[in-house]
Amino acid sequence: MAVDGHGAERIVIENCAVATVDAADTEYATGYVVVAGHLIESVGAGPAPAVEGVTRRIDATGHLATPGLVNTHHHFYQWLTRGLAQDSNLFNWLVELYPTWARIDEPMVHAAASGSLAMLARGGVTTAMDHHYVFPRGAGDLLGAEIRAAAGLGMRFTAARGSMDRGRSDGGLPPDFAVESTEQALLATESAIDTYHDASFGSMLRIAVAPCSPFSVSTELMREAAVLARRRGVRLHTHGSETVEEEKFCHELFGMGPTDYFASTGWLGADVWMAHCVHMNDSDIAAFARTGTGVAHCPSSNARLAAGIARVPDMLAAGVPVGLGVDGAASNESGELHTELRNALLINRLGGGEKAMGARQALRLGTYGGAQVLGRAAEIGSLEAGKLADLVLWKLDGLAHASIADPVAALVLGAAAPVTLSLVGGVPVVENGRLTRADEDELARLTRSEARRLAEVAGLR
Ligand SMILES: [Zn+2]
């Protein structure tokens, strides 16, 4: 299959294995991908067809081509608070970290976002998202800082404008000084949509409406956020059913479990995706499936905070859209998504047995599944003619992988594979394992110095 790319500059990638992650899971042991401008023009088996206007021809022998990975849940600012509260569950971890997080400012968030995005990009992520919900007064333009960071590295990006308005004095978990007023949160969220949201095909930047969680957000803000998102045609994101403590909190405060609470506030729907969804019973999963509500599965974070094992195989069997997320770097210090392919498979097998998840299913979660939950499955998430040229060439002929015959097994079950090339809309963001638009050593110095500055202003050192 091909699209008309007449007159476009072309990149021809050939002699590689190809895992398209299309509806039929089509794979080619040796195949090609032709990129015309920002689109995939053709994908197939054998040598590439003769095309005109080739500006770059890549002999990708020893590589696997896949769609770029899609990250569906993150908190960039936490890049500066990694390695803290090492042995805590979610609520204790939050209570320990909130006072530090309340001291972040614009340069810190810009550095943290750059560091987080750089790690994602190096690991084959082409579409990133961030859920930012801490907006201390006078901290500067925090959402703008992360949007600048994503644009700087060339990443496709969904910025989920988060919020918290239920402080300790209203029965919530965060301290009062870390929250906004309900009205302020809604106004700032709508202003972010006005300023940044681009709904067009191939958009590099989308905004989502994203109050933080039932235990840090008022019922009014949950309800009004859903109304706002639907009025403006943007997606909704939040944390849901992460821990037993959250479930208990919902029963005590609202007299119902998290999923029923979400249903009662307008938060189930095909335009909603939620992080975690660990503690879901059969009727919760059925409600997600019936409404098309998506899930960002974050296996490493769930393990780090001992939250539990999400029932991903049951969700998939019921037809729930599921993508992968690294979650914030304070609960997943690696911040890498390619290693989450492996962790998703391992953790779901611990939860559901050896048939619970296969390597190809894990790859699908990290690509097409992510595209689905971000509402972008028509544009990204599989290698198909007419889709955006967001793709990765994984090097699998080195010591770590060369003896594994099945390239998808090598990618998912083996060590984290090096990225030889990563394209976003046909533009290289990683070449030979290095970022094309930023100096990693410089980023390492910057993030270290901003982490130290945060520790100092927060009184940690
Ligand atoms: Zn999170």
Short mmCIF file of C-alpha atoms and ligand atoms in Angstrom, two decimals:
data_model
loop_
_atom_site.label_atom_id
_atom_site.label_comp_id
_atom_site.label_asym_id
_atom_site.label_seq_id
_atom_site.Cartn_x
_atom_site.Cartn_y
_atom_site.Cartn_z
CA MET A 1 0.00 0.00 0.00
CA ALA A 2 1.30 3.49 -0.79
CA VAL A 3 0.23 7.11 -0.56
CA ASP A 4 0.88 9.82 -3.09
CA GLY A 5 4.06 11.56 -1.93
CA HIS A 6 4.78 13.24 -5.26
CA GLY A 7 7.53 15.84 -4.94
CA ALA A 8 8.40 14.97 -1.33
CA GLU A 9 11.92 14.30 -0.09
CA ARG A 10 12.32 10.64 0.76
CA ILE A 11 14.20 8.56 3.30
CA VAL A 12 14.53 4.90 2.33
CA ILE A 13 15.19 2.42 5.16
CA GLU A 14 15.89 -1.12 4.00
CA ASN A 15 17.29 -4.57 4.86
CA CYS A 16 15.80 -4.53 8.38
CA ALA A 17 13.21 -6.62 10.18
CA VAL A 18 9.92 -4.69 10.43
CA ALA A 19 7.23 -5.03 13.09
CA THR A 20 4.41 -2.85 11.79
CA VAL A 21 2.02 -3.32 14.76
CA ASP A 22 -0.85 -2.92 12.30
CA ALA A 23 -4.22 -4.59 12.98
CA ALA A 24 -2.91 -7.94 11.67
CA ASP A 25 0.44 -7.61 13.48
CA THR A 26 2.20 -7.84 10.11
CA GLU A 27 5.93 -8.43 10.35
CA TYR A 28 8.64 -8.72 7.70
CA ALA A 29 11.84 -10.69 8.42
CA THR A 30 13.56 -8.45 5.88
CA GLY A 31 11.75 -5.38 4.69
CA TYR A 32 11.71 -1.65 4.12
CA VAL A 33 10.04 1.60 5.08
CA VAL A 34 9.88 4.57 2.70
CA VAL A 35 9.32 7.96 4.34
CA ALA A 36 8.09 10.85 2.18
CA GLY A 37 8.23 14.19 3.98
CA HIS A 38 6.55 13.72 7.36
CA LEU A 39 4.58 10.61 6.31
CA ILE A 40 5.20 6.91 5.83
CA GLU A 41 4.79 6.31 2.11
CA SER A 42 5.17 2.55 1.97
CA VAL A 43 6.16 -0.45 4.10
CA GLY A 44 6.80 -3.96 2.86
CA ALA A 45 8.86 -7.10 2.47
CA GLY A 46 12.09 -7.44 0.51
CA PRO A 47 14.02 -4.59 -1.12
CA ALA A 48 12.54 -1.08 -1.21
CA PRO A 49 10.77 -0.06 -4.43
CA ALA A 50 12.52 2.40 -6.74
CA VAL A 51 11.38 5.91 -5.77
CA GLU A 52 12.46 9.41 -6.73
CA GLY A 53 13.73 12.24 -4.57
CA VAL A 54 15.71 10.04 -2.16
CA THR A 55 17.77 12.28 0.14
CA ARG A 56 18.88 9.49 2.43
CA ARG A 57 19.16 5.74 1.99
CA ILE A 58 19.77 3.68 5.14
CA ASP A 59 21.06 0.11 5.07
CA ALA A 60 19.46 -1.06 8.32
CA THR A 61 20.87 -4.59 8.32
CA GLY A 62 20.83 -6.02 11.86
CA HIS A 63 18.01 -3.72 12.97
CA LEU A 64 14.31 -3.95 13.80
CA ALA A 65 12.03 -1.10 12.68
CA THR A 66 9.02 -0.44 14.89
CA PRO A 67 6.61 2.44 15.38
CA GLY A 68 8.00 5.04 17.80
CA LEU A 69 7.06 4.35 21.40
CA VAL A 70 4.26 6.41 22.94
CA ASN A 71 4.45 7.37 26.60
CA THR A 72 1.05 7.95 28.19
CA HIS A 73 1.83 9.01 31.76
CA HIS A 74 4.67 11.03 33.32
CA HIS A 75 5.49 13.87 35.71
CA PHE A 76 8.60 15.53 34.33
CA TYR A 77 9.24 17.80 37.33
CA GLN A 78 9.95 14.72 39.46
CA TRP A 79 13.22 14.26 37.56
CA LEU A 80 14.70 16.54 40.25
CA THR A 81 13.42 14.46 43.17
CA ARG A 82 14.54 10.99 42.15
CA GLY A 83 15.87 8.61 44.76
CA LEU A 84 13.87 10.13 47.64
CA ALA A 85 11.30 8.33 49.81
CA GLN A 86 12.82 5.10 48.57
CA ASP A 87 10.83 2.69 50.71
CA SER A 88 7.34 4.25 50.82
CA ASN A 89 3.89 3.43 49.55
CA LEU A 90 2.04 6.06 47.48
CA PHE A 91 0.45 8.11 50.27
CA ASN A 92 3.59 8.21 52.47
CA TRP A 93 5.72 8.97 49.41
CA LEU A 94 3.41 11.85 48.42
CA VAL A 95 3.28 13.31 51.92
CA GLU A 96 7.08 13.22 52.09
CA LEU A 97 7.56 14.82 48.65
CA TYR A 98 4.76 17.45 48.41
CA PRO A 99 6.63 20.09 50.47
CA THR A 100 9.65 19.81 48.16
CA TRP A 101 7.52 19.82 45.01
CA ALA A 102 5.80 23.00 46.21
CA ARG A 103 9.15 24.82 45.78
CA ILE A 104 9.65 24.15 42.06
CA ASP A 105 10.06 27.07 39.65
CA GLU A 106 10.25 27.62 35.89
CA PRO A 107 14.00 26.96 35.35
CA MET A 108 13.73 23.79 37.46
CA VAL A 109 10.78 22.50 35.46
CA HIS A 110 12.50 23.32 32.18
CA ALA A 111 15.59 21.36 33.24
CA ALA A 112 13.55 18.45 34.62
CA ALA A 113 11.43 18.29 31.47
CA SER A 114 14.53 18.35 29.26
CA GLY A 115 16.11 15.54 31.26
CA SER A 116 12.93 13.44 31.25
CA LEU A 117 12.32 13.98 27.54
CA ALA A 118 15.94 13.22 26.68
CA MET A 119 15.74 9.86 28.46
CA LEU A 120 12.46 9.05 26.73
CA ALA A 121 13.84 9.99 23.31
CA ARG A 122 17.04 7.97 23.78
CA GLY A 123 14.86 4.96 24.51
CA GLY A 124 12.76 5.19 21.36
CA VAL A 125 9.86 7.37 22.51
CA THR A 126 8.59 9.66 19.76
CA THR A 127 5.37 10.86 21.45
CA ALA A 128 5.70 12.04 25.04
CA MET A 129 3.11 13.25 27.49
CA ASP A 130 3.37 15.03 30.78
CA HIS A 131 0.88 15.40 33.61
CA HIS A 132 1.84 18.52 35.51
CA TYR A 133 -0.31 19.39 38.51
CA VAL A 134 1.91 21.40 40.92
CA PHE A 135 1.61 25.13 40.27
CA PRO A 136 3.06 27.06 43.25
CA ARG A 137 2.19 30.76 43.26
CA GLY A 138 4.90 32.89 41.61
CA ALA A 139 6.72 29.87 40.15
CA GLY A 140 6.58 31.20 36.56
CA ASP A 141 5.21 29.56 33.41
CA LEU A 142 5.66 25.88 34.27
CA LEU A 143 3.52 24.47 31.47
CA GLY A 144 5.29 26.72 28.97
CA ALA A 145 8.67 25.48 30.28
CA GLU A 146 7.89 21.87 29.49
CA ILE A 147 6.34 22.71 26.14
CA ARG A 148 9.55 24.58 25.20
CA ALA A 149 11.61 21.56 26.30
CA ALA A 150 9.58 19.17 24.11
CA ALA A 151 9.80 21.48 21.11
CA GLY A 152 13.54 21.88 21.69
CA LEU A 153 14.13 18.14 21.45
CA GLY A 154 11.71 17.66 18.54
CA MET A 155 9.27 15.40 20.41
CA ARG A 156 5.56 15.05 19.69
CA PHE A 157 3.87 16.06 22.93
CA THR A 158 0.68 15.99 24.94
CA ALA A 159 0.80 18.41 27.87
CA ALA A 160 -1.85 17.44 30.40
CA ARG A 161 -2.61 20.57 32.44
CA GLY A 162 -3.11 19.14 35.90
CA SER A 163 -4.45 20.71 39.06
CA MET A 164 -5.07 20.14 42.77
CA ASP A 165 -7.63 22.09 44.83
CA ARG A 166 -8.29 19.70 47.75
CA GLY A 167 -5.70 20.61 50.38
CA ARG A 168 -5.30 19.08 53.81
CA SER A 169 -7.94 21.40 55.35
CA ASP A 170 -10.54 20.07 52.84
CA GLY A 171 -9.75 16.43 53.67
CA GLY A 172 -7.23 16.00 50.84
CA LEU A 173 -3.68 14.70 50.92
CA PRO A 174 -1.57 17.65 49.65
CA PRO A 175 -0.67 20.52 52.00
CA ASP A 176 -2.84 23.64 51.49
CA PHE A 177 0.12 25.66 50.18
CA ALA A 178 0.57 23.24 47.26
CA VAL A 179 -2.94 23.64 45.80
CA GLU A 180 -4.76 26.16 43.58
CA SER A 181 -8.33 27.41 43.93
CA THR A 182 -10.93 25.57 41.84
CA GLU A 183 -11.59 28.64 39.71
CA GLN A 184 -7.91 29.37 39.16
CA ALA A 185 -7.27 25.78 38.06
CA LEU A 186 -10.11 25.86 35.52
CA LEU A 187 -9.15 29.27 34.15
CA ALA A 188 -5.50 28.32 33.74
CA THR A 189 -6.45 25.05 32.07
CA GLU A 190 -8.71 26.76 29.54
CA SER A 191 -6.02 29.35 28.91
CA ALA A 192 -3.53 26.53 28.14
CA ILE A 193 -5.99 25.14 25.57
CA ASP A 194 -6.37 28.60 24.00
CA THR A 195 -2.62 29.16 23.86
CA TYR A 196 -1.27 25.78 22.84
CA HIS A 197 -3.75 23.13 21.70
CA ASP A 198 -3.33 22.08 18.07
CA ALA A 199 -5.97 19.55 17.02
CA SER A 200 -4.72 19.16 13.43
CA PHE A 201 -3.46 15.91 11.83
CA GLY A 202 0.24 15.59 12.63
CA SER A 203 0.02 18.06 15.52
CA MET A 204 3.20 18.33 17.60
CA LEU A 205 1.32 19.64 20.65
CA ARG A 206 -1.98 18.78 22.29
CA ILE A 207 -3.38 19.85 25.64
CA ALA A 208 -5.39 17.58 27.93
CA VAL A 209 -7.43 18.51 31.00
CA ALA A 210 -5.98 16.64 33.97
CA PRO A 211 -6.99 17.20 37.62
CA CYS A 212 -4.57 15.12 39.66
CA SER A 213 -6.54 12.45 41.56
CA PRO A 214 -9.68 11.94 43.67
CA PHE A 215 -7.70 12.50 46.87
CA SER A 216 -6.23 15.87 45.80
CA VAL A 217 -9.10 17.36 43.76
CA SER A 218 -12.59 18.54 44.77
CA THR A 219 -15.67 16.93 43.27
CA GLU A 220 -16.56 20.31 41.77
CA LEU A 221 -13.22 20.51 39.95
CA MET A 222 -13.59 16.93 38.67
CA ARG A 223 -17.08 17.73 37.30
CA GLU A 224 -16.20 21.13 35.85
CA ALA A 225 -12.98 19.80 34.28
CA ALA A 226 -14.99 17.17 32.40
CA VAL A 227 -17.43 19.85 31.22
CA LEU A 228 -14.56 22.10 30.11
CA ALA A 229 -12.76 19.32 28.20
CA ARG A 230 -15.92 18.35 26.32
CA ARG A 231 -16.80 21.95 25.53
CA ARG A 232 -13.32 22.41 24.04
CA GLY A 233 -12.94 18.97 22.44
CA VAL A 234 -9.78 17.96 24.31
CA ARG A 235 -9.01 14.79 26.24
CA LEU A 236 -9.25 14.09 29.95
CA HIS A 237 -6.58 12.47 32.10
CA THR A 238 -6.16 11.64 35.79
CA HIS A 239 -4.87 9.02 38.22
CA GLY A 240 -7.32 6.26 39.07
CA SER A 241 -7.55 3.20 41.31
CA GLU A 242 -3.83 3.23 42.05
CA THR A 243 -3.75 1.87 45.61
CA VAL A 244 -5.88 0.23 48.31
CA GLU A 245 -5.50 3.45 50.33
CA GLU A 246 -7.09 5.45 47.50
CA GLU A 247 -9.95 2.98 47.33
CA LYS A 248 -10.50 3.36 51.08
CA PHE A 249 -10.32 7.15 50.77
CA CYS A 250 -13.03 7.13 48.08
CA HIS A 251 -15.31 4.86 50.11
CA GLU A 252 -14.92 7.03 53.20
CA LEU A 253 -15.34 10.39 51.49
CA PHE A 254 -17.71 9.61 48.60
CA GLY A 255 -19.36 6.39 49.75
CA MET A 256 -18.26 4.55 46.60
CA GLY A 257 -15.15 3.13 44.90
CA PRO A 258 -13.01 5.15 42.46
CA THR A 259 -14.64 3.91 39.23
CA ASP A 260 -18.17 4.67 40.47
CA TYR A 261 -16.91 8.07 41.61
CA PHE A 262 -15.46 8.73 38.15
CA ALA A 263 -18.75 7.67 36.56
CA SER A 264 -20.66 10.03 38.88
CA THR A 265 -18.46 13.01 37.92
CA GLY A 266 -18.57 12.47 34.14
CA TRP A 267 -15.16 10.84 33.97
CA LEU A 268 -15.81 7.68 32.00
CA GLY A 269 -15.69 7.99 28.21
CA ALA A 270 -13.72 7.40 25.04
CA ASP A 271 -12.04 10.79 25.55
CA VAL A 272 -10.63 9.80 28.97
CA TRP A 273 -7.51 7.87 29.96
CA MET A 274 -6.37 7.13 33.47
CA ALA A 275 -3.05 6.19 34.97
CA HIS A 276 -2.62 2.90 36.87
CA CYS A 277 -6.11 1.35 37.35
CA VAL A 278 -4.55 -1.31 39.58
CA HIS A 279 -7.49 -2.00 41.87
CA MET A 280 -10.33 -2.74 39.47
CA ASN A 281 -13.03 -5.37 39.96
CA ASP A 282 -14.90 -7.06 37.10
CA SER A 283 -17.61 -4.41 37.00
CA ASP A 284 -15.01 -1.58 36.94
CA ILE A 285 -13.30 -3.21 33.95
CA ALA A 286 -16.67 -3.68 32.25
CA ALA A 287 -17.45 0.01 32.79
CA PHE A 288 -14.14 1.04 31.21
CA ALA A 289 -14.76 -1.30 28.26
CA ARG A 290 -18.35 -0.15 27.76
CA THR A 291 -17.36 3.54 27.74
CA GLY A 292 -14.01 3.18 25.90
CA THR A 293 -12.10 4.69 28.83
CA GLY A 294 -8.35 4.12 28.38
CA VAL A 295 -5.63 3.05 30.80
CA ALA A 296 -1.98 4.11 31.15
CA HIS A 297 -0.34 1.01 32.60
CA CYS A 298 2.76 1.89 34.65
CA PRO A 299 4.31 -1.41 35.79
CA SER A 300 7.60 -0.10 37.25
CA SER A 301 5.96 2.64 39.28
CA ASN A 302 3.32 0.21 40.56
CA ALA A 303 6.12 -2.12 41.68
CA ARG A 304 8.30 0.68 43.15
CA LEU A 305 5.41 1.90 45.34
CA ALA A 306 4.10 -1.65 45.93
CA ALA A 307 0.70 -0.52 44.57
CA GLY A 308 -0.16 -3.92 43.09
CA ILE A 309 -0.53 -5.56 39.68
CA ALA A 310 -3.04 -4.07 37.23
CA ARG A 311 -5.30 -6.64 35.51
CA VAL A 312 -4.08 -5.72 32.03
CA PRO A 313 -4.85 -9.10 30.36
CA ASP A 314 -8.45 -8.87 31.63
CA MET A 315 -8.70 -5.26 30.43
CA LEU A 316 -7.42 -6.21 26.98
CA ALA A 317 -9.78 -9.19 26.80
CA ALA A 318 -12.67 -6.85 27.64
CA GLY A 319 -11.59 -4.37 24.94
CA VAL A 320 -10.20 -1.60 27.16
CA PRO A 321 -7.58 0.54 25.34
CA VAL A 322 -4.28 0.22 27.25
CA GLY A 323 -1.02 2.10 26.73
CA LEU A 324 2.21 2.19 28.74
CA GLY A 325 3.55 4.92 30.99
CA VAL A 326 6.79 5.40 32.86
CA ASP A 327 5.02 7.54 35.50
CA GLY A 328 6.93 10.29 37.28
CA ALA A 329 10.64 9.84 37.78
CA ALA A 330 10.31 9.94 41.58
CA SER A 331 8.52 6.57 41.43
CA ASN A 332 10.44 5.21 38.42
CA GLU A 333 13.94 6.59 38.51
CA SER A 334 14.88 5.10 35.12
CA GLY A 335 12.35 7.22 33.22
CA GLU A 336 12.70 4.84 30.25
CA LEU A 337 9.81 3.41 28.30
CA HIS A 338 11.59 0.72 26.27
CA THR A 339 12.38 -1.11 29.51
CA GLU A 340 8.68 -0.88 30.42
CA LEU A 341 7.90 -3.23 27.51
CA ARG A 342 9.82 -5.90 29.37
CA ASN A 343 8.50 -4.93 32.80
CA ALA A 344 4.90 -4.98 31.56
CA LEU A 345 5.37 -8.51 30.29
CA LEU A 346 7.14 -9.72 33.44
CA ILE A 347 4.76 -8.16 35.93
CA ASN A 348 1.64 -9.26 34.09
CA ARG A 349 2.98 -12.82 34.02
CA LEU A 350 3.55 -12.67 37.75
CA GLY A 351 -0.06 -11.56 38.05
CA GLY A 352 -1.69 -13.83 35.47
CA GLY A 353 0.60 -16.70 34.46
CA GLU A 354 2.90 -17.40 31.53
CA LYS A 355 0.24 -16.76 28.89
CA ALA A 356 -0.87 -13.44 30.41
CA MET A 357 1.23 -11.32 28.04
CA GLY A 358 3.47 -12.04 25.04
CA ALA A 359 6.31 -9.97 23.57
CA ARG A 360 4.13 -8.75 20.71
CA GLN A 361 1.37 -7.68 23.05
CA ALA A 362 3.90 -5.72 25.11
CA LEU A 363 5.16 -3.97 21.97
CA ARG A 364 1.56 -3.18 21.00
CA LEU A 365 0.88 -1.61 24.41
CA GLY A 366 3.94 0.63 24.01
CA THR A 367 3.02 1.77 20.50
CA TYR A 368 -0.52 1.40 19.14
CA GLY A 369 -2.08 1.11 22.61
CA GLY A 370 -0.46 4.40 23.60
CA ALA A 371 -1.66 6.05 20.40
CA GLN A 372 -5.20 4.85 21.20
CA VAL A 373 -5.32 6.26 24.71
CA LEU A 374 -3.94 9.60 23.50
CA GLY A 375 -6.63 9.68 20.80
CA ARG A 376 -4.08 9.52 17.99
CA ALA A 377 -4.41 6.00 16.58
CA ALA A 378 -5.21 7.36 13.11
CA GLU A 379 -1.87 9.19 13.02
CA ILE A 380 0.72 7.20 14.97
CA GLY A 381 1.29 3.86 16.73
CA SER A 382 1.81 1.60 13.70
CA LEU A 383 3.94 1.58 10.56
CA GLU A 384 1.35 1.99 7.80
CA ALA A 385 1.26 4.07 4.64
CA GLY A 386 -0.30 7.47 5.27
CA LYS A 387 0.57 7.59 8.96
CA LEU A 388 3.12 9.98 10.44
CA ALA A 389 6.75 8.90 10.07
CA ASP A 390 7.37 8.32 13.78
CA LEU A 391 9.60 5.24 13.83
CA VAL A 392 12.58 3.68 15.52
CA LEU A 393 15.45 1.52 14.31
CA TRP A 394 16.60 -0.72 17.16
CA LYS A 395 20.12 -2.15 16.84
CA LEU A 396 19.87 -5.89 17.49
CA ASP A 397 23.13 -7.25 16.05
CA GLY A 398 25.33 -6.40 19.06
CA LEU A 399 26.44 -8.66 21.89
CA ALA A 400 23.25 -8.13 23.90
CA HIS A 401 20.83 -9.36 21.20
CA ALA A 402 22.58 -11.00 18.24
CA SER A 403 21.93 -14.60 19.33
CA ILE A 404 18.15 -14.09 19.60
CA ALA A 405 16.56 -15.03 16.27
CA ASP A 406 13.17 -13.39 16.90
CA PRO A 407 13.74 -9.60 16.76
CA VAL A 408 10.57 -8.71 18.72
CA ALA A 409 11.60 -11.13 21.49
CA ALA A 410 15.09 -9.58 21.43
CA LEU A 411 13.58 -6.09 21.83
CA VAL A 412 11.11 -6.95 24.59
CA LEU A 413 12.79 -9.78 26.52
CA GLY A 414 16.41 -8.75 26.00
CA ALA A 415 18.45 -5.90 27.42
CA ALA A 416 17.41 -2.33 26.56
CA ALA A 417 18.26 -2.11 22.85
CA PRO A 418 20.28 0.82 21.48
CA VAL A 419 18.41 3.22 19.16
CA THR A 420 20.30 3.81 15.94
CA LEU A 421 17.68 6.17 14.52
CA SER A 422 14.46 7.68 15.79
CA LEU A 423 12.29 9.81 13.52
CA VAL A 424 9.46 12.12 14.56
CA GLY A 425 7.48 13.17 11.52
CA GLY A 426 10.42 12.10 9.35
CA VAL A 427 12.90 14.25 11.31
CA PRO A 428 15.73 12.52 13.24
CA VAL A 429 15.63 13.14 17.00
CA VAL A 430 18.15 10.39 17.84
CA GLU A 431 21.06 9.20 15.68
CA ASN A 432 23.42 6.42 16.77
CA GLY A 433 22.12 6.57 20.34
CA ARG A 434 22.65 10.33 20.72
CA LEU A 435 20.12 13.15 20.75
CA THR A 436 20.36 15.26 17.61
CA ARG A 437 19.28 18.52 19.25
CA ALA A 438 20.80 18.53 22.73
CA ASP A 439 24.05 17.74 24.47
CA GLU A 440 23.48 14.98 27.02
CA ASP A 441 26.46 15.94 29.19
CA GLU A 442 25.19 19.49 29.35
CA LEU A 443 21.71 18.22 30.30
CA ALA A 444 23.22 16.01 33.00
CA ARG A 445 25.03 19.01 34.51
CA LEU A 446 21.93 21.21 34.28
CA THR A 447 19.56 18.69 35.87
CA ARG A 448 22.04 17.98 38.66
CA SER A 449 22.47 21.66 39.50
CA GLU A 450 18.70 22.33 39.40
CA ALA A 451 18.06 19.26 41.60
CA ARG A 452 20.56 20.65 44.11
CA ARG A 453 18.94 24.08 43.98
CA LEU A 454 15.53 22.52 44.65
CA ALA A 455 16.93 20.49 47.56
CA GLU A 456 18.40 23.69 48.99
CA VAL A 457 15.27 25.86 48.72
CA ALA A 458 13.21 22.98 50.13
CA GLY A 459 15.57 22.67 53.09
CA LEU A 460 16.66 19.12 52.24
CA ARG A 461 20.36 20.04 52.39
ZN ZN B 1 1.43 9.59 38.08
#
